[in-house]
PDB file of C-alpha atoms in Angstrom:
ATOM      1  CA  UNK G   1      -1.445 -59.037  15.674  1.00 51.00           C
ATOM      2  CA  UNK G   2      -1.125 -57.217  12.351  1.00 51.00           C
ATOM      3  CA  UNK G   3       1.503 -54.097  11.638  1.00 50.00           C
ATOM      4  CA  UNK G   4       0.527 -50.718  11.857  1.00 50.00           C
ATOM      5  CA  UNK G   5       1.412 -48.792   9.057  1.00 50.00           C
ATOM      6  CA  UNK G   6       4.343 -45.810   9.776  1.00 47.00           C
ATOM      7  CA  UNK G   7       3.662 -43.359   7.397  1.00 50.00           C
ATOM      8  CA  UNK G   8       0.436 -41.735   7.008  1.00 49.00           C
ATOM      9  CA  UNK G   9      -1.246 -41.413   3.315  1.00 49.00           C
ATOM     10  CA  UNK G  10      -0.272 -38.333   2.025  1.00 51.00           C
ATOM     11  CA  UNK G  11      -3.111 -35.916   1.523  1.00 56.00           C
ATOM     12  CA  UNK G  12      -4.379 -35.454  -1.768  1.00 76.00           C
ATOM     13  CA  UNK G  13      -3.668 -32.061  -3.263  1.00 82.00           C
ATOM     14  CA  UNK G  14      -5.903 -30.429  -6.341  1.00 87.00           C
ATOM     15  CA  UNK G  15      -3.635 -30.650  -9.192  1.00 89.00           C
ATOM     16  CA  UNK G  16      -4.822 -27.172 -10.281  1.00 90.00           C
ATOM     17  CA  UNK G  17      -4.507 -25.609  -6.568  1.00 93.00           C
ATOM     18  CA  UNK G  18      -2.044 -22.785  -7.620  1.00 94.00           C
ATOM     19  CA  UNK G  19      -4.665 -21.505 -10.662  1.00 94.00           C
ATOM     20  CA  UNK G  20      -7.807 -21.335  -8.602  1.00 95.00           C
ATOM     21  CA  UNK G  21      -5.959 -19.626  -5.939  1.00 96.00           C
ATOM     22  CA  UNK G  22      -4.908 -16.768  -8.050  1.00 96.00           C
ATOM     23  CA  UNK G  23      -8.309 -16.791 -10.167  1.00 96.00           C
ATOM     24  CA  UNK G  24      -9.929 -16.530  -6.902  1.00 97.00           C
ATOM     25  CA  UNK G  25      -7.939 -13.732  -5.547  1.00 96.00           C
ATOM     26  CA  UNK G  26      -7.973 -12.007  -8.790  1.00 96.00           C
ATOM     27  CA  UNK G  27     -11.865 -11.795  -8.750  1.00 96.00           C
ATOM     28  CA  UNK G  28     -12.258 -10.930  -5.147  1.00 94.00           C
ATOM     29  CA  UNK G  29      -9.700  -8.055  -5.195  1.00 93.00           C
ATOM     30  CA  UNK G  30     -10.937  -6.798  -8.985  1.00 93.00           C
ATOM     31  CA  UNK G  31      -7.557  -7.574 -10.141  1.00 94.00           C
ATOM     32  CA  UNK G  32      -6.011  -9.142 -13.386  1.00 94.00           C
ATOM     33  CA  UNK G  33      -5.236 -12.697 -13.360  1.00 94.00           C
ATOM     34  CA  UNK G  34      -1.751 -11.865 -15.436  1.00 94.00           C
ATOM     35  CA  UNK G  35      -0.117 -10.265 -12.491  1.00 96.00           C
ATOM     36  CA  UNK G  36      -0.618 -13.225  -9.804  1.00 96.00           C
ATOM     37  CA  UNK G  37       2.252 -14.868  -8.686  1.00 97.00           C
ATOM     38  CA  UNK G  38       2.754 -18.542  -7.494  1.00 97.00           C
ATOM     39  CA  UNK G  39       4.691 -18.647  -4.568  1.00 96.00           C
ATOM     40  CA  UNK G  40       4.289 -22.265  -3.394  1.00 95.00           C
ATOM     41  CA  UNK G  41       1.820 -24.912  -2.483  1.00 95.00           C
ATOM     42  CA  UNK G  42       2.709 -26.416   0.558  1.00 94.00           C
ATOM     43  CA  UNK G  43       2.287 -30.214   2.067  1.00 92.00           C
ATOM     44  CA  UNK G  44      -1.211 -29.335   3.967  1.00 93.00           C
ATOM     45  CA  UNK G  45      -2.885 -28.179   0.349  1.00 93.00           C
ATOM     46  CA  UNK G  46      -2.625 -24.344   0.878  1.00 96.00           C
ATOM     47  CA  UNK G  47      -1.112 -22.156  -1.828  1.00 96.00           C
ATOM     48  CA  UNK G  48       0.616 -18.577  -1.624  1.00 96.00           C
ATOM     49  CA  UNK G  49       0.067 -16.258  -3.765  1.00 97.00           C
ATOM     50  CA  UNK G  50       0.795 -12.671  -3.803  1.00 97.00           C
ATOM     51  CA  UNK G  51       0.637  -9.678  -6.360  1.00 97.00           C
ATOM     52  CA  UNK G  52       2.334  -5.905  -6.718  1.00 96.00           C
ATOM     53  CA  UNK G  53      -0.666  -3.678  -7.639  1.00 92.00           C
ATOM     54  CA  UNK G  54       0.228  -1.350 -10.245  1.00 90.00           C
ATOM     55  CA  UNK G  55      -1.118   2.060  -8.695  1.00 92.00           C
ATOM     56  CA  UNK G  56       1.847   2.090  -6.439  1.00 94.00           C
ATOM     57  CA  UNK G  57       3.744  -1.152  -6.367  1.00 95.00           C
ATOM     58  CA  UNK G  58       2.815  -2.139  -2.868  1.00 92.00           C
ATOM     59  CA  UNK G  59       3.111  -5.976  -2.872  1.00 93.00           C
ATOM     60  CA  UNK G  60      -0.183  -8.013  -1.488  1.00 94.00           C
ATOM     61  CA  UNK G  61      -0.619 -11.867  -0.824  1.00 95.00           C
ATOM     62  CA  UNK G  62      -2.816 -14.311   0.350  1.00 95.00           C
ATOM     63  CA  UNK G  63      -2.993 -18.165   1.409  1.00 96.00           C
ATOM     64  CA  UNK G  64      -5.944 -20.358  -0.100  1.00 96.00           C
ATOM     65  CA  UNK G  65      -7.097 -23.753   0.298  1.00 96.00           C
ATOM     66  CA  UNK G  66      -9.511 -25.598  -1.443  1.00 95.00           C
ATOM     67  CA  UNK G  67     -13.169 -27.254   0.638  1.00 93.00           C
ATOM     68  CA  UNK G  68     -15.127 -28.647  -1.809  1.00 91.00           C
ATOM     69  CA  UNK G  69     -15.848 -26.648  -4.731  1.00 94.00           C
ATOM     70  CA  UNK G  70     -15.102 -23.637  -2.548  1.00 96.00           C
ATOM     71  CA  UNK G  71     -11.976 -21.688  -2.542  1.00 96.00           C
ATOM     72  CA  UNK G  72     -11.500 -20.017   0.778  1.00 97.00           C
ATOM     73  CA  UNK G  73      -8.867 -16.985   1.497  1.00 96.00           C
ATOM     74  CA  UNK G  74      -6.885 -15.420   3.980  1.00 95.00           C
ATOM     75  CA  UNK G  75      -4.843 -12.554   3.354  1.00 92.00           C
ATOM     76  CA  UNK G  76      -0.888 -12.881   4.274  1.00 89.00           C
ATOM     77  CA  UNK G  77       0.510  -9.470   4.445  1.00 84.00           C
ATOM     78  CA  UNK G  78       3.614  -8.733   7.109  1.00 77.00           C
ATOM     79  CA  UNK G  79       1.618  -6.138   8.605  1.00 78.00           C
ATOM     80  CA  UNK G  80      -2.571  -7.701   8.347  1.00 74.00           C
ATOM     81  CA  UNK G  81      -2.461 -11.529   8.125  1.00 72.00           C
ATOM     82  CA  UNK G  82      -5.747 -12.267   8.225  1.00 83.00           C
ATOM     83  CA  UNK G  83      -8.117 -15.223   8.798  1.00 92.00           C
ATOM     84  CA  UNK G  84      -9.580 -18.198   6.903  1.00 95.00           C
ATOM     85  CA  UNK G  85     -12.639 -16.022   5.564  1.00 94.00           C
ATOM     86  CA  UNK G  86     -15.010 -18.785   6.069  1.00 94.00           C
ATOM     87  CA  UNK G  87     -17.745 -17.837   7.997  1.00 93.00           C
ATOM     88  CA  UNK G  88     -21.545 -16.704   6.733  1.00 92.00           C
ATOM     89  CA  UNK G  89     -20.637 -13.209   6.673  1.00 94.00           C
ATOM     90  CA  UNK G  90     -17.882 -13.748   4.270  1.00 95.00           C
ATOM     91  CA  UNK G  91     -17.638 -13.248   0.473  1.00 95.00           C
ATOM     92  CA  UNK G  92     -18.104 -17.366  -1.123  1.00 96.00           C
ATOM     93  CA  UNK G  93     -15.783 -18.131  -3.878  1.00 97.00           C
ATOM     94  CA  UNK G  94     -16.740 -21.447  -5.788  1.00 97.00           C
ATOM     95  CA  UNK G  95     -14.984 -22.814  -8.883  1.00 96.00           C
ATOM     96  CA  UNK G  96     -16.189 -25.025 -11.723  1.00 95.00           C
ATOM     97  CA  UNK G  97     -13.615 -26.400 -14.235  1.00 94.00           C
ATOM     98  CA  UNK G  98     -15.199 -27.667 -17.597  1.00 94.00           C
ATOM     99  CA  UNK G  99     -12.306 -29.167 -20.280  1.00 92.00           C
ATOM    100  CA  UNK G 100      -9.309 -26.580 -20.362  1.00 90.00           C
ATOM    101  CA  UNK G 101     -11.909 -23.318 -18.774  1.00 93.00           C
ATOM    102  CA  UNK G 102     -11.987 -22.736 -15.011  1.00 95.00           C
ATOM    103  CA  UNK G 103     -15.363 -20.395 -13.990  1.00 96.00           C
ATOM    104  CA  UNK G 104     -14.854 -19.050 -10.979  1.00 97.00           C
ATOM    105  CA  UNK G 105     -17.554 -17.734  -9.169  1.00 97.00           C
ATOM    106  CA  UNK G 106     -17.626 -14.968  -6.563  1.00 97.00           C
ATOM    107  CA  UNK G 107     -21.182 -14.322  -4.227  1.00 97.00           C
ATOM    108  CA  UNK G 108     -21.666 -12.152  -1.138  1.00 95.00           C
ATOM    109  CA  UNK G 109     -24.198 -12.835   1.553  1.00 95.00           C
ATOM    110  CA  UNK G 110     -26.359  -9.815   0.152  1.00 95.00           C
ATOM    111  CA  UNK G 111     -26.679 -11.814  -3.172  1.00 95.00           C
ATOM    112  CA  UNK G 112     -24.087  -9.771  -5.363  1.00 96.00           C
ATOM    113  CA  UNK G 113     -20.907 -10.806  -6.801  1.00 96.00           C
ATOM    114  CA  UNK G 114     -19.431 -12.001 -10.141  1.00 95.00           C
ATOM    115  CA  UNK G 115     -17.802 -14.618 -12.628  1.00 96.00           C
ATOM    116  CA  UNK G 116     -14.916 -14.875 -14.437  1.00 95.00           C
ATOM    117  CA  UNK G 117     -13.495 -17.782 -16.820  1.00 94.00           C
ATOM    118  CA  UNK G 118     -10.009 -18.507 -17.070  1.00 88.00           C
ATOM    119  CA  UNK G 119      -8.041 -20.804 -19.094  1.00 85.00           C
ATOM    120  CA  UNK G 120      -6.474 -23.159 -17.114  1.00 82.00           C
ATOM    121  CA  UNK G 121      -2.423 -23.019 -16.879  1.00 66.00           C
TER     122      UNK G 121
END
């Protein structure tokens, strides 16, 4: 009988998680990339990130996780956590990273949206 293993592999985690997560939620709230914050990337691949919008200072953050090319976001606010906005009626967020430049791409099920590039951090 052969030995079953103990630990289970660790899952990989995109190296560049933290970046596309605030690219991503820089686009889709028409926000500057400068003023995302990093708050962690945990063990199951999902990263925090939060902002304080200038208007008024209010502070705002959301969870991501990467599926593919697609970044996919749930807002995290004390008083409106959200859900995994995943479905066909929700916004698509898709990345591309080409040398040191990450395009991020933002489409919603009408057909609008837009791109950004970023330089990767």
């Amino acid at each position: 009988m052969l030995p079953v293993p103990s630990a289970q592999a660790e899952p990989l985690i995109n190296p560049h998680l933290g970046t596309l997560c605030k690219a991503a939620t820089a686009l889709s709230f028409g926000r500057n990339f400068k003023i995302m914050q990093l708050d962690k990337v945990d063990e199951q691949g999902v990263a925090w990130v939060h902002y304080i919008r200038p208007s008024d200072q209010s502070r705002w953050a959301v969870r991501c996780r990467i599926q593919g090319e697609r970044v996919i976001l749930m807002s995290d606010n004390p008083d409106s956590s959200g859900r995994w906005r995943e479905g066909p009626e929700d916004e698509r967020l898709t990345w591309q990273i080409r040398n040191d430049m990450l395009t991020m791409k933002l489409r919603y099920p009408d057909g609008s949206g837009d791109e950004q590039t970023f330089r990767l951090e």
